[in-house]
Each structure stands twice: as structure tokens, then as C-alpha cells.
Coordinates of C-alpha atoms in Angstrom, one line a residue:
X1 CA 29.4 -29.1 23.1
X2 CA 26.3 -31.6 23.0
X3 CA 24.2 -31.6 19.9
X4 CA 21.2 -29.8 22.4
X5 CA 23.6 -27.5 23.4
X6 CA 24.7 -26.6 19.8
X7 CA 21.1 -26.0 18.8
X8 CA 20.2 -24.1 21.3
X9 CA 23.2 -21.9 20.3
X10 CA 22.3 -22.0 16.9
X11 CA 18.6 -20.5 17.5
X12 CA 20.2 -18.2 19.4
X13 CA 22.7 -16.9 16.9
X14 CA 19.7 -16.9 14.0
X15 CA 16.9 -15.0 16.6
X16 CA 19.7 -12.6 17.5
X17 CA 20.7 -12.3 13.7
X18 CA 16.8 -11.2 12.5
X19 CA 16.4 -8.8 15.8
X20 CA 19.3 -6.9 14.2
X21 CA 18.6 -7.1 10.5
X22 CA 14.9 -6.2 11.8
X23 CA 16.6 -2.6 13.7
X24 CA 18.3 -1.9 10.6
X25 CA 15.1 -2.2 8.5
X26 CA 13.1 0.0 11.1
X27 CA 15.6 2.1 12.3
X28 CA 14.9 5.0 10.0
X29 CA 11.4 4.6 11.1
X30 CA 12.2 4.7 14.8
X31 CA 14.9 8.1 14.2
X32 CA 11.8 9.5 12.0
X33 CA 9.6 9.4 15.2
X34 CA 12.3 10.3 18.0
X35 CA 13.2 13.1 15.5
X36 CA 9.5 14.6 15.4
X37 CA 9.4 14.9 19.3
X38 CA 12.5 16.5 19.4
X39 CA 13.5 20.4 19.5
X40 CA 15.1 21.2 16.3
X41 CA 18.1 22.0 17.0
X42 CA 18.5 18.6 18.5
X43 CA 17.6 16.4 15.2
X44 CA 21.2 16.3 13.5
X45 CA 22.7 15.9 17.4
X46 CA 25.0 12.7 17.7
X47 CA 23.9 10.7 14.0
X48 CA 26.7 8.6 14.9
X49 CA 25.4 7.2 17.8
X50 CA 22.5 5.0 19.6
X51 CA 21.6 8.6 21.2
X52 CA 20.1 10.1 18.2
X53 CA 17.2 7.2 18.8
X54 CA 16.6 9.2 22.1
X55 CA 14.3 12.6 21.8
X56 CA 15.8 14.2 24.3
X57 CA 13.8 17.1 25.6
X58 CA 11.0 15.5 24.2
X59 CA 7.1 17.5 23.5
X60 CA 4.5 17.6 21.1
X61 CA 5.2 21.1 20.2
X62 CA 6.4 19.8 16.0
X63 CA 2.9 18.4 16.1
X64 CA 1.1 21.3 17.3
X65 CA 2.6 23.2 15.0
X66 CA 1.5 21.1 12.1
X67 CA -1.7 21.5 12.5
X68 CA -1.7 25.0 13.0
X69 CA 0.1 25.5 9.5
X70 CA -2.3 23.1 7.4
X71 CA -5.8 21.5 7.8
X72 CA -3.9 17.9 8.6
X73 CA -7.3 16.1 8.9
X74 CA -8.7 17.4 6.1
X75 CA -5.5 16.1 3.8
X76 CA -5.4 12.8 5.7
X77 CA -9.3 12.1 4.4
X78 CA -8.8 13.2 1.1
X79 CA -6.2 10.7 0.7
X80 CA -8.1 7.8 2.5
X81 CA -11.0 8.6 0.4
X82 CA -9.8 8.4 -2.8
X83 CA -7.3 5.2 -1.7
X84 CA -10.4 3.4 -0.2
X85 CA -12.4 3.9 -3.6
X86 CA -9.3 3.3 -6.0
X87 CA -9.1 -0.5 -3.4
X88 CA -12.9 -1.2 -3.4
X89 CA -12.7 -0.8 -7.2
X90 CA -10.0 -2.7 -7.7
X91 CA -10.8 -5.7 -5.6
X92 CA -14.4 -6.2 -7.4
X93 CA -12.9 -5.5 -10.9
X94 CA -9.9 -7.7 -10.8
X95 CA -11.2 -10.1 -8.8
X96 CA -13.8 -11.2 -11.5
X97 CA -11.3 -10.7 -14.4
X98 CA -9.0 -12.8 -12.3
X99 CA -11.7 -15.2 -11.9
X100 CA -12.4 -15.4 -15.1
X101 CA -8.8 -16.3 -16.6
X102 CA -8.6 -18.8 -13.9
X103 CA -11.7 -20.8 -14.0
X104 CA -13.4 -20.4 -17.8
X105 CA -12.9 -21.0 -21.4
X106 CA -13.3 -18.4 -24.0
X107 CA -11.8 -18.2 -27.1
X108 CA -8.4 -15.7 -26.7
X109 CA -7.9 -16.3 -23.0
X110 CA -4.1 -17.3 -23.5
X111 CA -3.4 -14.3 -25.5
X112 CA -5.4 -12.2 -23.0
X113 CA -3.4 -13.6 -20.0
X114 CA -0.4 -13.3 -22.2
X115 CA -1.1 -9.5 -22.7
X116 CA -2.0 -9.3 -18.7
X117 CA 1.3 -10.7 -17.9
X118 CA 3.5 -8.5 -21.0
X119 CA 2.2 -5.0 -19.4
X120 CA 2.9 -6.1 -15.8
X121 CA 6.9 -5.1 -16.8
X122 CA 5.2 -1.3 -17.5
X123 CA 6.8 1.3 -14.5
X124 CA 3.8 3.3 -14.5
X125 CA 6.2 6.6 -15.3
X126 CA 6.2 5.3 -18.7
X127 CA 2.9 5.9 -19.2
X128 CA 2.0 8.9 -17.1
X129 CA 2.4 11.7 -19.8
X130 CA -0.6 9.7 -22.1
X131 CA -2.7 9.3 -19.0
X132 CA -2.4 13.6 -18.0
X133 CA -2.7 13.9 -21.5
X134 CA -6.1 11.8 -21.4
X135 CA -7.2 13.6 -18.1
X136 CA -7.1 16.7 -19.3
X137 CA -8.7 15.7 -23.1
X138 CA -11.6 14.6 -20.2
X139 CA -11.7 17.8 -18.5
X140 CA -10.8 15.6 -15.2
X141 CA -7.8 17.3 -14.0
X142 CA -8.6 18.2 -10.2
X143 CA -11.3 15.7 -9.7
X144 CA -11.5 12.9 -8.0
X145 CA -12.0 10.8 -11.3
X146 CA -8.2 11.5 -12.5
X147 CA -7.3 10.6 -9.2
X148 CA -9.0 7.2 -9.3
X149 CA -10.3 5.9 -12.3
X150 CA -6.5 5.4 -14.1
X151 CA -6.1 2.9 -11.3
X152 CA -8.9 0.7 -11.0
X153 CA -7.9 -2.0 -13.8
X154 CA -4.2 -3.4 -12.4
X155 CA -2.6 -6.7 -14.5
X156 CA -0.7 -7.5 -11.2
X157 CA -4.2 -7.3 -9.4
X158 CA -5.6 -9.7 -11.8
X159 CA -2.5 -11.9 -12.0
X160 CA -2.4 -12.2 -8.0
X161 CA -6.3 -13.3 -8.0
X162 CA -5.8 -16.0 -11.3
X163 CA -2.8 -17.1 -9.4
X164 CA -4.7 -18.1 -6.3
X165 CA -8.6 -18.8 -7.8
X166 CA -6.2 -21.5 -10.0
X167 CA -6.1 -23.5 -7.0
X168 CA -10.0 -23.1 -5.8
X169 CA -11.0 -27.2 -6.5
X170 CA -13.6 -27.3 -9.2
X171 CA -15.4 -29.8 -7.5
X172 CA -16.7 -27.3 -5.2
X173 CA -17.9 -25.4 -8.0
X174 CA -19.5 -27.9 -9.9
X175 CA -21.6 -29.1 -6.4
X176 CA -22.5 -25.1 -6.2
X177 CA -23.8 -25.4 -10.0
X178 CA -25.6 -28.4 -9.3
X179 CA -27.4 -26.9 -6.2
X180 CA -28.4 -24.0 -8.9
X181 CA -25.9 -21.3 -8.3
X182 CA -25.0 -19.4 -11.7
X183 CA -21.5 -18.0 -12.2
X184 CA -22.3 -14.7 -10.0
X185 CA -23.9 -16.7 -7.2
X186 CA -21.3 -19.1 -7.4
X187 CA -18.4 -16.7 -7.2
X188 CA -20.0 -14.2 -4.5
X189 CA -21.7 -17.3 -2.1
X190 CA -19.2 -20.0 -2.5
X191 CA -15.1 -18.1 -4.1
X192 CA -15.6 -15.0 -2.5
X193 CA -15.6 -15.8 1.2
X194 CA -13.0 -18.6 1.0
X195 CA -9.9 -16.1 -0.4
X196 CA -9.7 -13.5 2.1
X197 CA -6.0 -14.1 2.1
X198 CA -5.9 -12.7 -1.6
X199 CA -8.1 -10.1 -0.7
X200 CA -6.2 -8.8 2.2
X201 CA -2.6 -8.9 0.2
X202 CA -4.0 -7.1 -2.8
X203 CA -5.7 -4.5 -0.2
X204 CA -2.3 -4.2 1.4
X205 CA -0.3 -4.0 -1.4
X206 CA -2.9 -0.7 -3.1
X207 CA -3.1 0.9 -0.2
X208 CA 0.9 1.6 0.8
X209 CA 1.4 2.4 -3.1
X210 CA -1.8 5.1 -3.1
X211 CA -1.2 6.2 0.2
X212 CA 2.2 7.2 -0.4
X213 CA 1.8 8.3 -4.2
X214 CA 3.1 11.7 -4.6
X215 CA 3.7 12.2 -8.2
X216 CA 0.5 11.7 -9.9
X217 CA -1.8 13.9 -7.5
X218 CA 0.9 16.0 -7.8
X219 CA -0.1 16.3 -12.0
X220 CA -3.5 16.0 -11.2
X221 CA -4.7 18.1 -8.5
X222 CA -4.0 21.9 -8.9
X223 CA -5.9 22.8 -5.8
X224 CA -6.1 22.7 -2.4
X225 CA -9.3 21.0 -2.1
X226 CA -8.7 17.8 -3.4
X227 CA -4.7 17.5 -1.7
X228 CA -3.8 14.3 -0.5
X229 CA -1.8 14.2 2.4
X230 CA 1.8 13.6 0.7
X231 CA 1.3 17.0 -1.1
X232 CA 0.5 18.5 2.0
X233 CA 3.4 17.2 3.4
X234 CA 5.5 19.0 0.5
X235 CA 4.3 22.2 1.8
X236 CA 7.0 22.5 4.7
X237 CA 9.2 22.3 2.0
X238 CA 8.0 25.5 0.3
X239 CA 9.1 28.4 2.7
X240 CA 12.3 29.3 4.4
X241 CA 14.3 28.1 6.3
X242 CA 12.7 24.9 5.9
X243 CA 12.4 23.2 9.5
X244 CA 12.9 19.6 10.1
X245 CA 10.7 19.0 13.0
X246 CA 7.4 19.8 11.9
X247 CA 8.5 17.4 8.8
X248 CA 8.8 14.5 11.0
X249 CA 5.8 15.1 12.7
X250 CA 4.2 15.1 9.6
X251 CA 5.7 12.4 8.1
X252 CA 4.7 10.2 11.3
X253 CA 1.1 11.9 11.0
X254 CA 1.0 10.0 7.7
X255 CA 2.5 6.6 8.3
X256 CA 0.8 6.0 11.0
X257 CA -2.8 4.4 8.9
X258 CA -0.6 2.1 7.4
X259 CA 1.1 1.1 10.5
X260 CA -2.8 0.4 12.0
X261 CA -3.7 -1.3 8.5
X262 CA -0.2 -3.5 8.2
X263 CA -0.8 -4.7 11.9
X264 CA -4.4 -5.6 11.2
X265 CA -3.7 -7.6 8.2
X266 CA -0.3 -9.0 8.3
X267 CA -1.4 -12.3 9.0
X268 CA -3.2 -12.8 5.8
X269 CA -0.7 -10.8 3.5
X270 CA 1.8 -13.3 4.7
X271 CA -1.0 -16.4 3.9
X272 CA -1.9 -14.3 0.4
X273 CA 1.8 -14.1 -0.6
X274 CA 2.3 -18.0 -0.1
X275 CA -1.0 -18.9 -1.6
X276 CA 0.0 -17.0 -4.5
X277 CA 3.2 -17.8 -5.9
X278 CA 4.5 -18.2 -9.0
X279 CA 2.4 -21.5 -10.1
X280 CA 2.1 -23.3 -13.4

């Protein structure tokens, strides 16, 4: 075998290799849709096989009737609401604190990055019983504010932006200062529209985590008006016998804005994750 020969096997081998690791990855995805087309007494039908990938006898009828049992669209803009707001917050808070630990001097900065950094290693489980606790001291339980305000300030938000506004050259901000720009002008004319790669992962990342958090609306909101679309989903849960189609459908229902969003922005998640990294 010739050394071309031999490489062309070996790209082979590896494209072959990450199309099946990739069907493995998405394969519960893919079994998730067939299975919400599908009549339910076919969803279980040949697990052990490729077939169960096929929605045999295929209709919309799952769909139909998840709309008919809850106000779908109603859920699904709850939850982009209050995941859009929690995002636009985010991205102007953190951004400036980010900005801030990357690019001036101020007496405590190293302990205040220190601290960012310590209560990164925080599951936020371990502090959801002080933040109900504080919710309901508020009188916010079933409002939008507990829904969004516990989320705005996020070390790893801030951590992400230092990480990449480290590498912004400070020439370019010193010939901004000497044109006139202040801090704000500088940041907003001249930082701002060069890191749309850190914007984009950080937007990625908060909306997948909101989108699909179930346990704190589920402490939060106590009534139907403010449910976000994962505790809508739990309702086909709540009556017998529990049906599996309509689950599916609703489940695809719900992935399918971050499928729109993830395809939109892969490019710069992929740039943002590089740009970054774990620097000095």
C-alpha cells in the first residue's frame, strides 16, 4: 500500500469513525422524533433494531393532541421570555464585570477574581433552598422576578468574558482614549463589536441551561400562568395511563428553538470556546 493510498484510508477510517460516534450522540434524539410520529403502541416495537428509527405508520395525530391538552404556545413564550431577559441581563452585566477584571486596576481585584473563580465549583442545588427561602422573604414567588433575577450575576459568565477581553491588545484601547473615548465609549464603540464570538458562546451556553431548567420554576411558579414549557411538559406525566406519544411530541415541540438557535450560532460557539480557554 503507497503512502497516498494509506492516507486516503486513514481519512476514511477517522470520517467513518465520527459519522458513527456522531449517530450514537444523536441517536436518542432521532428515536425521540420517529417516536412522536408514531402510534403508540408502536414506540417500544423492535428497540433492538435500526427499525425502531423508522415511524412506521407515521401522522401528526401525538401533536394534535398536545395542543389540544395544554396552551403549547403559551408555555413555549413564557419560557423564551423569561430565558431571553435572564440572557440580555447576563450578557451586559457580566460582560462589564468581565471587562473590568480584565483590563483595570483597583485595589482587591485579585481577591475579587479569586472569589469569582472559588464559587464557580458551587452546583447551584447547593444553594437553591437560601435562594426560595429569599424569594419568598421578597414576596416573589410566582413572578417573573424569582424566575430571573437569581440568574443574572454568573462567575462562569464573567470568567468566560475576562478570559477572552484578556487578549483584546491595549494598544487599541489607548488609540480609542486618545481619540477621546471614556471607558463606556470605549467598551461599547471599540470591545463590544469585536467579541461576538464570546457573546454568542455565553448566549448558547444560558439559553440550553434556562431552556431546559425544570427544578427551579418548578419551586417558583405555583401557577399556571407563568409555566415554562418543561413544566408543561410534566403534565402528561400527571394522569393515567400516562401515554408516550404525546410525550415525544412534546418533547420535540421544545427542542426544537434550540436546534434553530445551535444551528444559527455554532460557528461562533466553536470560535468563543477556542478564544477562551484556560489562559494565564
Amino acid at each position: 500500500m503507497t503512502q497516498k493510498q494509506r492516507e486516503k484510508f486513514g481519512s476514511l477510517a477517522f470520517y467513518l469513525g465520527n459519522t458513527l460516534v456522531a449517530f450514537i450522540f444523536v441517536s436518542p434524539l432521532i428515536w425521540m422524533v420517529s417516536s412522536s410520529l408514531k402510534p403508540e403502541s408502536g414506540i417500544f416495537k423492535g428497540l433492538n433494531s435500526l427499525s425502531t428509527f423508522i415511524p412506521k405508520g407515521a401522522s401528526l395525530n401525538n401533536y394534535l393532541e398536545v395542543f389540544q391538552r395544554i396552551d403549547m404556545w403559551k408555555f413555549i413564550g413564557n419560557s423564551l421570555f423569561y430565558v431571553l431577559v435572564i440572557i440580555i441581563l447576563d450578557l451586559f452585566v457580566n460582560s462589564i464585570c468581565g471587562y473590568a477584571l480584565a483590563k483595570f486596576e483597583f485595589k482587591g481585584k485579585d481577591a475579587l477574581l479569586t472569589l469569582v473563580i472559588s464559587l464557580m465549583v458551587f452546583p447551584a442545588e447547593a444553594i437553591m433552598l437560601p435562594m426560595y427561602r429569599e424569594m419568598a422573604d421578597l414576596g416573589w414567588i410566582n413572578t417573573w422576578a424569582s424566575l430571573i433575577v437569581p440568574f443574572v450575576a454568573k462567575c462562569f459568565s464573567i470568567y468566560m468574558f475576562r478570559q477572552f477581553f484578556m487578549d483584546v491588545p491595549n494598544d487599541l484601547l489607548e488609540a480609542a482614549s486618545i481619540d477621546g473615548c471614556g471607558p463606556v465609549k470605549t467598551f461599547f464603540s471599540v470591545v463590544f463589536p469585536i467579541s461576538g464570538t464570546v457573546y454568542a458562546t455565553i448566549f448558547i451556553l444560558d439559553f440550553v441551561a434556562h431552556w431546559n431548567d425544570f427544578m427551579w420554576p418548578l419551586l417558583v411558579v405555583t401557577g399556571e400562568e407563568k409555566r415554562t414549557v418543561q413544566l408543561a411538559i410534566q403534565t402528561f406525566f400527571g394522569s393515567k395511563p400516562i401515554n408516550y406519544g404525546p410525550i415525544m411530541a412534546s418533547l420535540t415541540i421544545s427542542a426544537i428553538p434550540m436546534l434553530i438557535m445551535f444551528l444559527f450560532l455554532q460557528k461562533y460557539y466553536v470560535e468563543g470556546i477556542a478564544s477562551t480557554g484556560i489562559k494565564g
